CSV table of C-alpha atoms in Angstrom, one decimal:
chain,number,residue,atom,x,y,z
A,49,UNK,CA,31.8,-48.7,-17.5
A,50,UNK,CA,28.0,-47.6,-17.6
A,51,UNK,CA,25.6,-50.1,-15.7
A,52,UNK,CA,22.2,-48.9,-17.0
A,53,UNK,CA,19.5,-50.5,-14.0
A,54,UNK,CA,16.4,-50.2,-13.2
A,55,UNK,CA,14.2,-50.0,-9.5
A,56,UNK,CA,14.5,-53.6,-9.3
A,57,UNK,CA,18.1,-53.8,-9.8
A,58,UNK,CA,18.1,-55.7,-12.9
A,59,UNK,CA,20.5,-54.5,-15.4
A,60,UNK,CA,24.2,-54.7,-17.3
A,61,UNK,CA,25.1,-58.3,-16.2
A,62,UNK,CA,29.0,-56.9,-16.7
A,63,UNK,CA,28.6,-54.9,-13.3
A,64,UNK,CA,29.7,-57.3,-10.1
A,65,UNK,CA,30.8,-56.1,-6.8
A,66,UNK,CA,33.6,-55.4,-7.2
A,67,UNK,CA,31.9,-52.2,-8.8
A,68,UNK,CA,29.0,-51.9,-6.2
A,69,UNK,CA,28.8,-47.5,-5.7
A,70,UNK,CA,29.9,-46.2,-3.0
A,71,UNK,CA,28.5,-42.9,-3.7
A,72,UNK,CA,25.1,-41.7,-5.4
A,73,UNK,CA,23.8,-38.8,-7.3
A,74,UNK,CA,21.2,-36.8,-7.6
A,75,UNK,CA,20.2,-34.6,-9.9
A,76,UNK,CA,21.9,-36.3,-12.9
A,77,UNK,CA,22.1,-35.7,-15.8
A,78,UNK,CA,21.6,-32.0,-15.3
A,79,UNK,CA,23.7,-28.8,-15.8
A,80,UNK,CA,25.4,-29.2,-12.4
A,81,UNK,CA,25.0,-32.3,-11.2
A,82,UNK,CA,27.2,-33.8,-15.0
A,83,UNK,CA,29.8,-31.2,-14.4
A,84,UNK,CA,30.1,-32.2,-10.9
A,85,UNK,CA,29.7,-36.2,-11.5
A,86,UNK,CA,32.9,-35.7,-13.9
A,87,UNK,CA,34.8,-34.0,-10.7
A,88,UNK,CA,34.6,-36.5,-8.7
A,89,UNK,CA,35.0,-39.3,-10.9
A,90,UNK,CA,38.2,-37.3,-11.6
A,91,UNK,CA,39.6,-37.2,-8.3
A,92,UNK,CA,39.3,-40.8,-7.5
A,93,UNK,CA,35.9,-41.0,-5.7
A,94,UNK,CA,33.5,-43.7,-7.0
A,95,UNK,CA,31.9,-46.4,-8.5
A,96,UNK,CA,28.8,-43.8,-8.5
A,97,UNK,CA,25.9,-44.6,-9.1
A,98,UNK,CA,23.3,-41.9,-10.3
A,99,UNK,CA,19.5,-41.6,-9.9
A,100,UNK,CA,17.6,-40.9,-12.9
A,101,UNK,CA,13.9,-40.5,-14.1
A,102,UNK,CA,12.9,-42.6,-16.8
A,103,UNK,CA,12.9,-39.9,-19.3
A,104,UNK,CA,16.1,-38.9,-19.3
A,105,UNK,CA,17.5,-42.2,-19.3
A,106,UNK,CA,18.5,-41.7,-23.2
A,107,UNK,CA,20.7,-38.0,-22.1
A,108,UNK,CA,22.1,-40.1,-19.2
A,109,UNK,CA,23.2,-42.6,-20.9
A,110,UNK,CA,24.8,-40.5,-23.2
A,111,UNK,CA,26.4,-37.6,-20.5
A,112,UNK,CA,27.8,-40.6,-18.5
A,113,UNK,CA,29.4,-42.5,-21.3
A,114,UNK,CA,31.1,-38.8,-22.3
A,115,UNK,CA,32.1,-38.6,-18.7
A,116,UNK,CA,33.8,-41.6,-18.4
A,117,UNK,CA,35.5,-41.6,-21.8
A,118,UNK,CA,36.7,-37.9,-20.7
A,119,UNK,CA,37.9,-39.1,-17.2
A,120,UNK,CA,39.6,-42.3,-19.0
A,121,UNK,CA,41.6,-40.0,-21.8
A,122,UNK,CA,39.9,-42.5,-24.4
A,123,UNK,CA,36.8,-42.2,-27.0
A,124,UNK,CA,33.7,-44.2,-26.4
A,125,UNK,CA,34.9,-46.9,-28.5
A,126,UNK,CA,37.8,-47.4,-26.4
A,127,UNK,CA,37.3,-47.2,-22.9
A,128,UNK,CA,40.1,-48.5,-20.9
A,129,UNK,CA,39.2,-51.5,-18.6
A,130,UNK,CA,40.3,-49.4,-15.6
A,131,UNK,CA,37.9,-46.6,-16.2
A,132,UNK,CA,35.3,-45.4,-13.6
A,133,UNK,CA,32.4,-46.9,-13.2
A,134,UNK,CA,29.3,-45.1,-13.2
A,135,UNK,CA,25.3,-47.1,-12.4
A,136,UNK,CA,22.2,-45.2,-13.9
A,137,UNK,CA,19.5,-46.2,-11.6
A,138,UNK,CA,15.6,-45.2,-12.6
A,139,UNK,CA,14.1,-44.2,-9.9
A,140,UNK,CA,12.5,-40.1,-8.2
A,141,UNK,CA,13.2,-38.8,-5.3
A,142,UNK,CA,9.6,-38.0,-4.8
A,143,UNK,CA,9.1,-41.9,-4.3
A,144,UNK,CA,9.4,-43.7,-1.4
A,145,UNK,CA,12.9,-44.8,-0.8
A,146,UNK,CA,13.6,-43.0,-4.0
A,147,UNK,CA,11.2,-45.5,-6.2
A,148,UNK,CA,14.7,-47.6,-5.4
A,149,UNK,CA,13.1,-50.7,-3.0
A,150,UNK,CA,14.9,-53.5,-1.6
A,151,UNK,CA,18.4,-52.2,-4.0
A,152,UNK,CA,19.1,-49.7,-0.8
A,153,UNK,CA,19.4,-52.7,0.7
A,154,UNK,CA,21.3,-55.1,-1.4
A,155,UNK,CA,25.1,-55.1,-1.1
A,156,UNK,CA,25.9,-56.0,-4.6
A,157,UNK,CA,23.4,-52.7,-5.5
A,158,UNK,CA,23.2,-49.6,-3.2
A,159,UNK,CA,23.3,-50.8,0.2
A,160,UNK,CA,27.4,-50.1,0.2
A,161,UNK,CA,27.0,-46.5,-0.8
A,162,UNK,CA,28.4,-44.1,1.6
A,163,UNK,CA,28.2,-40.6,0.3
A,164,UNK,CA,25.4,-39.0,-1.1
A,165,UNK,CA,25.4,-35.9,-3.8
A,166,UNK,CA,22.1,-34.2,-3.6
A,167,UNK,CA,20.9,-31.6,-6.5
A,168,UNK,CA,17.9,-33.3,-7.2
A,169,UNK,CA,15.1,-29.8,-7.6
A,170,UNK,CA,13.3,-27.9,-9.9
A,171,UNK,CA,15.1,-24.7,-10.5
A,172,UNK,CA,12.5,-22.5,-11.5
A,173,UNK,CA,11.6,-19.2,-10.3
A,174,UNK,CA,7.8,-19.8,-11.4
A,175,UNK,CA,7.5,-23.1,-10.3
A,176,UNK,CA,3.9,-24.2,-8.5
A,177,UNK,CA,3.1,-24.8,-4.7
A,178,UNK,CA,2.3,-28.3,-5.7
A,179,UNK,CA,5.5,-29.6,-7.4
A,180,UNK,CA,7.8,-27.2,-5.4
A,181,UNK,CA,6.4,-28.8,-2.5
A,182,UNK,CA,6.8,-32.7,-4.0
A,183,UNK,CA,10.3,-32.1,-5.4
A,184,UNK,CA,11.9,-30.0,-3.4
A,185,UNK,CA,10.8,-30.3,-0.1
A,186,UNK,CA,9.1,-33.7,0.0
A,187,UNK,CA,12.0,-35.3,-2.4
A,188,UNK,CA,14.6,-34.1,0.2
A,189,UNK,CA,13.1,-35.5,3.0
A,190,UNK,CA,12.5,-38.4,0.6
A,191,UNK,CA,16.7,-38.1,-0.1
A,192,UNK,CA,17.4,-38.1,4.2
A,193,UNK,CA,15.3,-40.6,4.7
A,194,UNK,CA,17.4,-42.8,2.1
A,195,UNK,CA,20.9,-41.6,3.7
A,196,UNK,CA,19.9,-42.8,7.4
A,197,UNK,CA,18.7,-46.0,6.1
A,198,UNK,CA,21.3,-46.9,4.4
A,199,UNK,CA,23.8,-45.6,7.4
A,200,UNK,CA,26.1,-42.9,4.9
A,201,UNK,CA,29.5,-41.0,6.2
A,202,UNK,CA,28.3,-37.6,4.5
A,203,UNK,CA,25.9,-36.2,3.0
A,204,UNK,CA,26.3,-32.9,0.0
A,205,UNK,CA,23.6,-31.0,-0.3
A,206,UNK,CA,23.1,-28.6,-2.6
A,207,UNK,CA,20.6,-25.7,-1.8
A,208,UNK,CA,20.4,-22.1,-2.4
A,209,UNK,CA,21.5,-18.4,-1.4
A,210,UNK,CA,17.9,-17.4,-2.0
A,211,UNK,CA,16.5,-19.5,1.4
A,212,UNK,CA,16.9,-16.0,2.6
A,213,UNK,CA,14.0,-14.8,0.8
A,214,UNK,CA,13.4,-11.2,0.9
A,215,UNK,CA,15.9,-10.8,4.3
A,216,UNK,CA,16.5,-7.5,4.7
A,217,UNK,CA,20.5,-7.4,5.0
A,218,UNK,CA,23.2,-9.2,5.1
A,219,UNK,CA,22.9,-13.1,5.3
A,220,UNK,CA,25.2,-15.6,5.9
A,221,UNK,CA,25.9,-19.2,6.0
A,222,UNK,CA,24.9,-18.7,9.8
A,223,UNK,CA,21.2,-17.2,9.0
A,224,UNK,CA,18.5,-19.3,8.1
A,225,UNK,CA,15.4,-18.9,10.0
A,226,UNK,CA,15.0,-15.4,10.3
A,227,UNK,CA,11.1,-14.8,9.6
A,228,UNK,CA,11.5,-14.0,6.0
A,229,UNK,CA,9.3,-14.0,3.1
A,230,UNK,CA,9.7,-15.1,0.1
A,231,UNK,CA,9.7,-13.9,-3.5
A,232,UNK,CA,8.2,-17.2,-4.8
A,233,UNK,CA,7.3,-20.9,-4.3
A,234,UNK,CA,10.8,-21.9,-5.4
A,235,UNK,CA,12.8,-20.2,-2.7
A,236,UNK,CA,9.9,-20.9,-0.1
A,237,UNK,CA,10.6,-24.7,-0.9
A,238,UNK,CA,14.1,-24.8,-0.7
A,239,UNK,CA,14.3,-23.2,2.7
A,240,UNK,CA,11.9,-26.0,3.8
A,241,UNK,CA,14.2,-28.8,2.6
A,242,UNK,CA,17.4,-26.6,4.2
A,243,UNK,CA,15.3,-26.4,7.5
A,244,UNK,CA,14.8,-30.2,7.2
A,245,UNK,CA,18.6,-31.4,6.1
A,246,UNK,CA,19.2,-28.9,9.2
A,247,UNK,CA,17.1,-30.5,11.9
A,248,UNK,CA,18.7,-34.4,10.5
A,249,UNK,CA,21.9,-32.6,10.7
A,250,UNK,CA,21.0,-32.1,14.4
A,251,UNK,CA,20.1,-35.2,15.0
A,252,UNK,CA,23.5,-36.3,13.9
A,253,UNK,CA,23.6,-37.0,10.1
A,254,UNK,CA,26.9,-36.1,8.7
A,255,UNK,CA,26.2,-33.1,6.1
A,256,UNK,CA,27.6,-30.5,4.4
A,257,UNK,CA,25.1,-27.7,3.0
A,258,UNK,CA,26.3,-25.8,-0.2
A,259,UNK,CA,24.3,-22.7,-1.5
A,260,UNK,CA,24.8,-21.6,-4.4
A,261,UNK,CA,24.0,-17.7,-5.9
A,262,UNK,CA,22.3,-17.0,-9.4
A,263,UNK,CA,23.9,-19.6,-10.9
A,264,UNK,CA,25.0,-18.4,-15.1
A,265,UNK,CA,26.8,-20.4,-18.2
A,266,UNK,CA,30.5,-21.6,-18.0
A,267,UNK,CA,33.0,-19.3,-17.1
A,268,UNK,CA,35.8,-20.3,-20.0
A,269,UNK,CA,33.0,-21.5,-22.4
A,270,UNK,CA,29.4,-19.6,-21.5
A,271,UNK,CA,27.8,-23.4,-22.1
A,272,UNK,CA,24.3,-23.0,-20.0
A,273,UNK,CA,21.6,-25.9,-20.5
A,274,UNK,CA,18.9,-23.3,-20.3
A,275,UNK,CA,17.9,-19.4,-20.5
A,276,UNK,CA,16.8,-18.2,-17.6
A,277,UNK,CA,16.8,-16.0,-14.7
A,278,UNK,CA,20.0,-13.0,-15.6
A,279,UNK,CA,18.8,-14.5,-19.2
A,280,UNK,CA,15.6,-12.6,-19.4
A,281,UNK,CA,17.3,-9.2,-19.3
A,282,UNK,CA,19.6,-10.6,-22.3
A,283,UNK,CA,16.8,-11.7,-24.2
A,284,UNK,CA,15.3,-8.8,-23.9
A,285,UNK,CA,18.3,-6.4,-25.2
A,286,UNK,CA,18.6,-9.0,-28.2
A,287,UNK,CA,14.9,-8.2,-29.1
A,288,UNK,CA,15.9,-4.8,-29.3
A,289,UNK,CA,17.3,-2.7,-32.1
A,290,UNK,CA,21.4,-1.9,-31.5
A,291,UNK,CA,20.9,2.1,-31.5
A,292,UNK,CA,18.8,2.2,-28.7
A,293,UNK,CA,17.2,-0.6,-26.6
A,294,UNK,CA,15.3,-0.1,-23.1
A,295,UNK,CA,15.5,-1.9,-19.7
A,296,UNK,CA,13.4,-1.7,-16.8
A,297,UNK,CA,14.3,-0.8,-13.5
A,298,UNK,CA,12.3,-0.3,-9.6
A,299,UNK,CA,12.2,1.7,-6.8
A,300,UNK,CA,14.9,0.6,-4.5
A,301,UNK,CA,16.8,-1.0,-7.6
A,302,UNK,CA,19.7,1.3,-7.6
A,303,UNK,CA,21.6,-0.5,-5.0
A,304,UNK,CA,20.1,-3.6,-5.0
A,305,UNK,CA,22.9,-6.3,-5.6
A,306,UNK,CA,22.7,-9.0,-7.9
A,307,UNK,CA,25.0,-11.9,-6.9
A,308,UNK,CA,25.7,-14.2,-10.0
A,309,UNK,CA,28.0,-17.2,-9.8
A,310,UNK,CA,29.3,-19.0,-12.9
A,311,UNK,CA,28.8,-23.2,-13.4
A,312,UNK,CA,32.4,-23.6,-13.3
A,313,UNK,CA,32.8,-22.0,-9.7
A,314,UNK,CA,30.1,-23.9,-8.5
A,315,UNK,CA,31.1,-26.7,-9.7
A,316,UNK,CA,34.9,-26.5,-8.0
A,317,UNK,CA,34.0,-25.1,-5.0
A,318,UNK,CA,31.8,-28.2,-4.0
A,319,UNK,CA,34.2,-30.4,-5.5
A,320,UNK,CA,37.2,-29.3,-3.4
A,321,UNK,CA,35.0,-28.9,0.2
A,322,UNK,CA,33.5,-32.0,-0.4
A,323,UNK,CA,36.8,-33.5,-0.3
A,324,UNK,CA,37.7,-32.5,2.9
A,325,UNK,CA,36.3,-34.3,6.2
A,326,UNK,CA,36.8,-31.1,8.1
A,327,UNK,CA,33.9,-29.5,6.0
A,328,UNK,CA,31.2,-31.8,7.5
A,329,UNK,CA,28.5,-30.0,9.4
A,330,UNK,CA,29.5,-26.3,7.8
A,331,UNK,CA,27.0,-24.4,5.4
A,332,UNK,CA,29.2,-22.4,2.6
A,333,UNK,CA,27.2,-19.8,0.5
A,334,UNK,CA,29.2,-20.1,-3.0
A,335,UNK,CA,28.1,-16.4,-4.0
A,336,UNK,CA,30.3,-13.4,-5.2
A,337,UNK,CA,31.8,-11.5,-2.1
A,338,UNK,CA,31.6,-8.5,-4.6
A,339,UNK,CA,28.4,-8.1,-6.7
A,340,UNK,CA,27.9,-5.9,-9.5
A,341,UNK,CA,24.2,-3.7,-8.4
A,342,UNK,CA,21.4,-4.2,-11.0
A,343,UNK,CA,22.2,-0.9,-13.0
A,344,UNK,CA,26.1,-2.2,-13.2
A,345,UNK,CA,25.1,-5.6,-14.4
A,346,UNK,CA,22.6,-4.3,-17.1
A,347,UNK,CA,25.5,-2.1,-17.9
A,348,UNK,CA,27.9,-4.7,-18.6
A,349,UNK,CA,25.6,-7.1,-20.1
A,350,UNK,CA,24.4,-4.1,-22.4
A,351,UNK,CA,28.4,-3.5,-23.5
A,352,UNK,CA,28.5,-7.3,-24.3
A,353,UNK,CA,25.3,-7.4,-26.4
A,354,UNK,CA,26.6,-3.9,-28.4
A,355,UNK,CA,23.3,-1.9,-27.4
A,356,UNK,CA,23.0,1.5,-26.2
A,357,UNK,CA,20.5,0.4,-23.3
A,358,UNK,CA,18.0,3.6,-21.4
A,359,UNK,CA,16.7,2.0,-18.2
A,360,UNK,CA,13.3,3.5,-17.6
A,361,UNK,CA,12.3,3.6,-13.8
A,362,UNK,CA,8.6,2.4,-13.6
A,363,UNK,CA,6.4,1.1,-10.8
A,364,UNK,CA,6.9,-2.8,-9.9
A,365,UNK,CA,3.6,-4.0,-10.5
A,366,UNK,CA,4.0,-2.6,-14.5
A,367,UNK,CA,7.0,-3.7,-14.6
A,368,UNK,CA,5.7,-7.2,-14.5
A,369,UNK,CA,3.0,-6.5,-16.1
A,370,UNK,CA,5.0,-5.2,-19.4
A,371,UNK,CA,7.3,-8.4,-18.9
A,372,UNK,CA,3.9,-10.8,-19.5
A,373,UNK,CA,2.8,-8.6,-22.5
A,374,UNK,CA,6.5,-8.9,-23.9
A,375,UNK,CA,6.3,-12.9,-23.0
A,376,UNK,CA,2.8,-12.7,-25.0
A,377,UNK,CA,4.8,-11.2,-27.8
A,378,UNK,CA,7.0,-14.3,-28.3
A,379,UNK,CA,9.7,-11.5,-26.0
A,380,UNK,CA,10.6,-14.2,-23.0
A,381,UNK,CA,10.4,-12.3,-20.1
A,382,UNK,CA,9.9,-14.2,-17.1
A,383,UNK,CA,7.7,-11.7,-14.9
A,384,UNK,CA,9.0,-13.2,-12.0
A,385,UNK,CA,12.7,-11.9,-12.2
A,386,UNK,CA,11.2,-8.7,-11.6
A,387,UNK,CA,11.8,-9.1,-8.3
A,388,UNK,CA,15.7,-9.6,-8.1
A,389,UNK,CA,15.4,-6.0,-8.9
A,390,UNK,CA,14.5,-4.6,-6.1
A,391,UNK,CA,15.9,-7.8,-3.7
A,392,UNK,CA,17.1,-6.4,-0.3
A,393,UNK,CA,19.1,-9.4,0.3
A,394,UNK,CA,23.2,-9.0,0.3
A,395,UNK,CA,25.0,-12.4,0.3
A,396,UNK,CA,28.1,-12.3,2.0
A,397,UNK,CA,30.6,-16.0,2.7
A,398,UNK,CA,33.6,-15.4,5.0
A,399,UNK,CA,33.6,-19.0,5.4
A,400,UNK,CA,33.5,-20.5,2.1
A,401,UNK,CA,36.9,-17.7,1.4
A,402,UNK,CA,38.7,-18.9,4.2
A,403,UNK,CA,37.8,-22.7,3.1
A,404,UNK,CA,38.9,-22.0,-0.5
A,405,UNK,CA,42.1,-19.8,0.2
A,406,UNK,CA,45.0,-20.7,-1.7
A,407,UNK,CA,43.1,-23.7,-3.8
A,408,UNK,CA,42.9,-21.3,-6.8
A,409,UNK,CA,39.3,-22.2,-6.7
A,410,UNK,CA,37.4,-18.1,-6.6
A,411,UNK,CA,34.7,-16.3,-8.4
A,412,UNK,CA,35.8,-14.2,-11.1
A,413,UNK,CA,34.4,-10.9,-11.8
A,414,UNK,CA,31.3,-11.1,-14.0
A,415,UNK,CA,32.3,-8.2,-16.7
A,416,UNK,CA,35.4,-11.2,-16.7
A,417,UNK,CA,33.1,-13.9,-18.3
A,418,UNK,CA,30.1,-12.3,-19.6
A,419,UNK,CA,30.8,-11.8,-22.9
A,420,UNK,CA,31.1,-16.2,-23.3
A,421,UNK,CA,28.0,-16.1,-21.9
A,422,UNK,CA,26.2,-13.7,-24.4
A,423,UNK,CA,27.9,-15.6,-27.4
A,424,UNK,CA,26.9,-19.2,-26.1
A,425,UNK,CA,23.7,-17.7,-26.4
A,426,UNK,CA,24.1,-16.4,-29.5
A,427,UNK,CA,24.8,-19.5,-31.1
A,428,UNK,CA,22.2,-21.6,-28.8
A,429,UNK,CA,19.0,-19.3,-29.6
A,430,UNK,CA,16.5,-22.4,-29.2
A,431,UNK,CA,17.5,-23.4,-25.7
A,432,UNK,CA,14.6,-22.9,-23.2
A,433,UNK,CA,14.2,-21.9,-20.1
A,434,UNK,CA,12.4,-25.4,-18.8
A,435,UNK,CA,13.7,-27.3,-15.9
A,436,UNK,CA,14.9,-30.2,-15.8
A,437,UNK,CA,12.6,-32.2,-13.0
């Protein structure tokens, strides 16, 4: 069932209370937040209900009805009468109580809803200090604010390796503040809102933080909603003729590790911590315990595109200054990725193992997946790099 409302609660007069949510989304209907809607639909968990900006209402409507058809083993036209149930709700989390009003309140709406899912950000590595700071920071504290009114058992957040900023070492689920800077507004951001789920943490909100690496396309099937980040370096070999195409690389690159994470892994990590009540109160950093260094992963990307790739070493600041002339020449290279090259960060998660021992749930080795990814992109040539906000 799909119970399209708006702020007010007015909506699909079949939903009663019988379906009231009991938990509520995020960051739907984006990349991770579908994949991991469909998870827990899967295992039982639900009526959900999902917040969603009025633009995206249509591609909501549409992802959730493919979700629960998928979870129900029927087509949309057939949708058994004991499938999950799933509320679109318009609303921001930038808005006070979420742009949501007196439905936090209601018991026939939200006001039984006793998990929240948080992915709600803009995921982009060039993002400005104004709408970093409205979404991300402001729209989590926006998201807390909404989980201690309404009283919740737990809530999932999902941040980010890169809180570390430009740490120099190795940084685990245990580091946080550590005087670091950052590369960019985007990782500056999501360390506030990880400092502030922290402190309500503290204060005794039930939480479990999740932080993901560089997060790529689908392990099995390469599917990515957008080109980004790793992306740039592909898009750059495909510009390039087969016999002979060129790279960039930094001082400091050489070892520099570059900790990529397929959807999928994501995806089933959460799914199967967040299942457990023992996992409340523990950060996990879903990252690869063994990262391929920047020249390895150009390497293997190179072998999967079928170019013969010379990496030219060249000073940082014309290294990003040749990846804005390339983005001038219709080339998108984000000049901002630059950076990953020479990151001194190394991700390590002892924990997160030890959590996920014997579930089958692991990261597999990226030379593993990488050629799905480069043939998903392939086919998908027009899909952007724009985040979804």
């Amino acid at each position: 069932m799909i119970d399209c409302r708006f702020a007010d609660g007015a909506g699909d007069d079949s939903a009663d209370a019988s379906t009231s949510p009991e938990v509520l989304f995020t960051g739907f209907p984006g990349f991770l937040g579908s994949a991991l809607l469909r998870r827990v639909l899967a295992r039982g968990d639900g009526p959900v209900a999902c917040l969603i900006q009025p633009q995206y209402r249509e591609l909501a409507e549409k992802r959730a009805r493919e979700i629960v058809a998928a979870v129900g083993e029927r087509d949309d036209d057939d949708v058994p009468a004991d499938a999950p149930t799933v509320h679109l709700y318009e609303g921001d989390v930038t808005e006070p109580d979420l742009g949501l009003g007196s439905a936090l309140d209601d018991p026939d709406l939200l006001a039984g809803v006793e998990e929240v899912y948080h992915l709600a950000a803009v995921y982009d590595l060039s993002v400005d200090a104004d709408l970093a700071e409205a979404v991300n920071v402001r729209g989590t504290e926006r998201v807390l604010d909404a989980c201690e009114r309404l009283g919740v058992d737990r809530l999932h957040y999902v941040s980010t390796c890169y809180v570390s900023g430009r740490y120099d070492g190795v940084f685990t689920a245990d580091h946080l503040r550590e005087g670091q800077s950052f590369n960019n507004h985007y990782e500056s951001s999501k360390y506030r809102a990880e400092v502030a789920v922290r402190e309500r943490m503290a204060d005794g909100l039930p939480a479990t933080v999740y932080r993901p690496a560089i997060t790529v396309g689908d392990s099995e099937t390469g599917e990515t909603d957008k080109l980004d980040g790793p992306y740039n370096l592909l898009r750059l070999l495909l510009a390039q003729p087969e016999r002979l195409a060129v790279a960039f690389s930094v001082p400091g690159g050489a070892e520099t590790e570059l900790n990529v994470v397929p959807r999928d892994y994501v995806v089933e990590a959460v799914a199967e911590l967040s299942a457990r009540p023992e996992t409340a109160g523990e950060t996990y950093q879903l990252c690869d315990p063994d990262p391929l260094t920047v020249p390895a992963f150009v390497a293997a990307l190179s072998d999967a595109v079928g170019r013969r790739t010379v990496t030219v070493p060249i000073p940082k600041r014309l290294a990003k200054a040749a990846a804005r002339l390339l983005s001038a020449a219709s080339v998108d290279v984000e000049p901002a990725t630059i950076d990953y090259f020479d990151h001194p960060t190394r991700y390590r998660c002892p924990n997160a193992r030890e959590a996920l021992a014997g579930t089958g749930v692991s990261v597999p080795p990226f030379e593993s997946y990488v050629d799905r990814l480069v043939a998903f992109a392939r086919e998908h040539p027009s899909l952007g790099d724009d985040p979804m906000t």
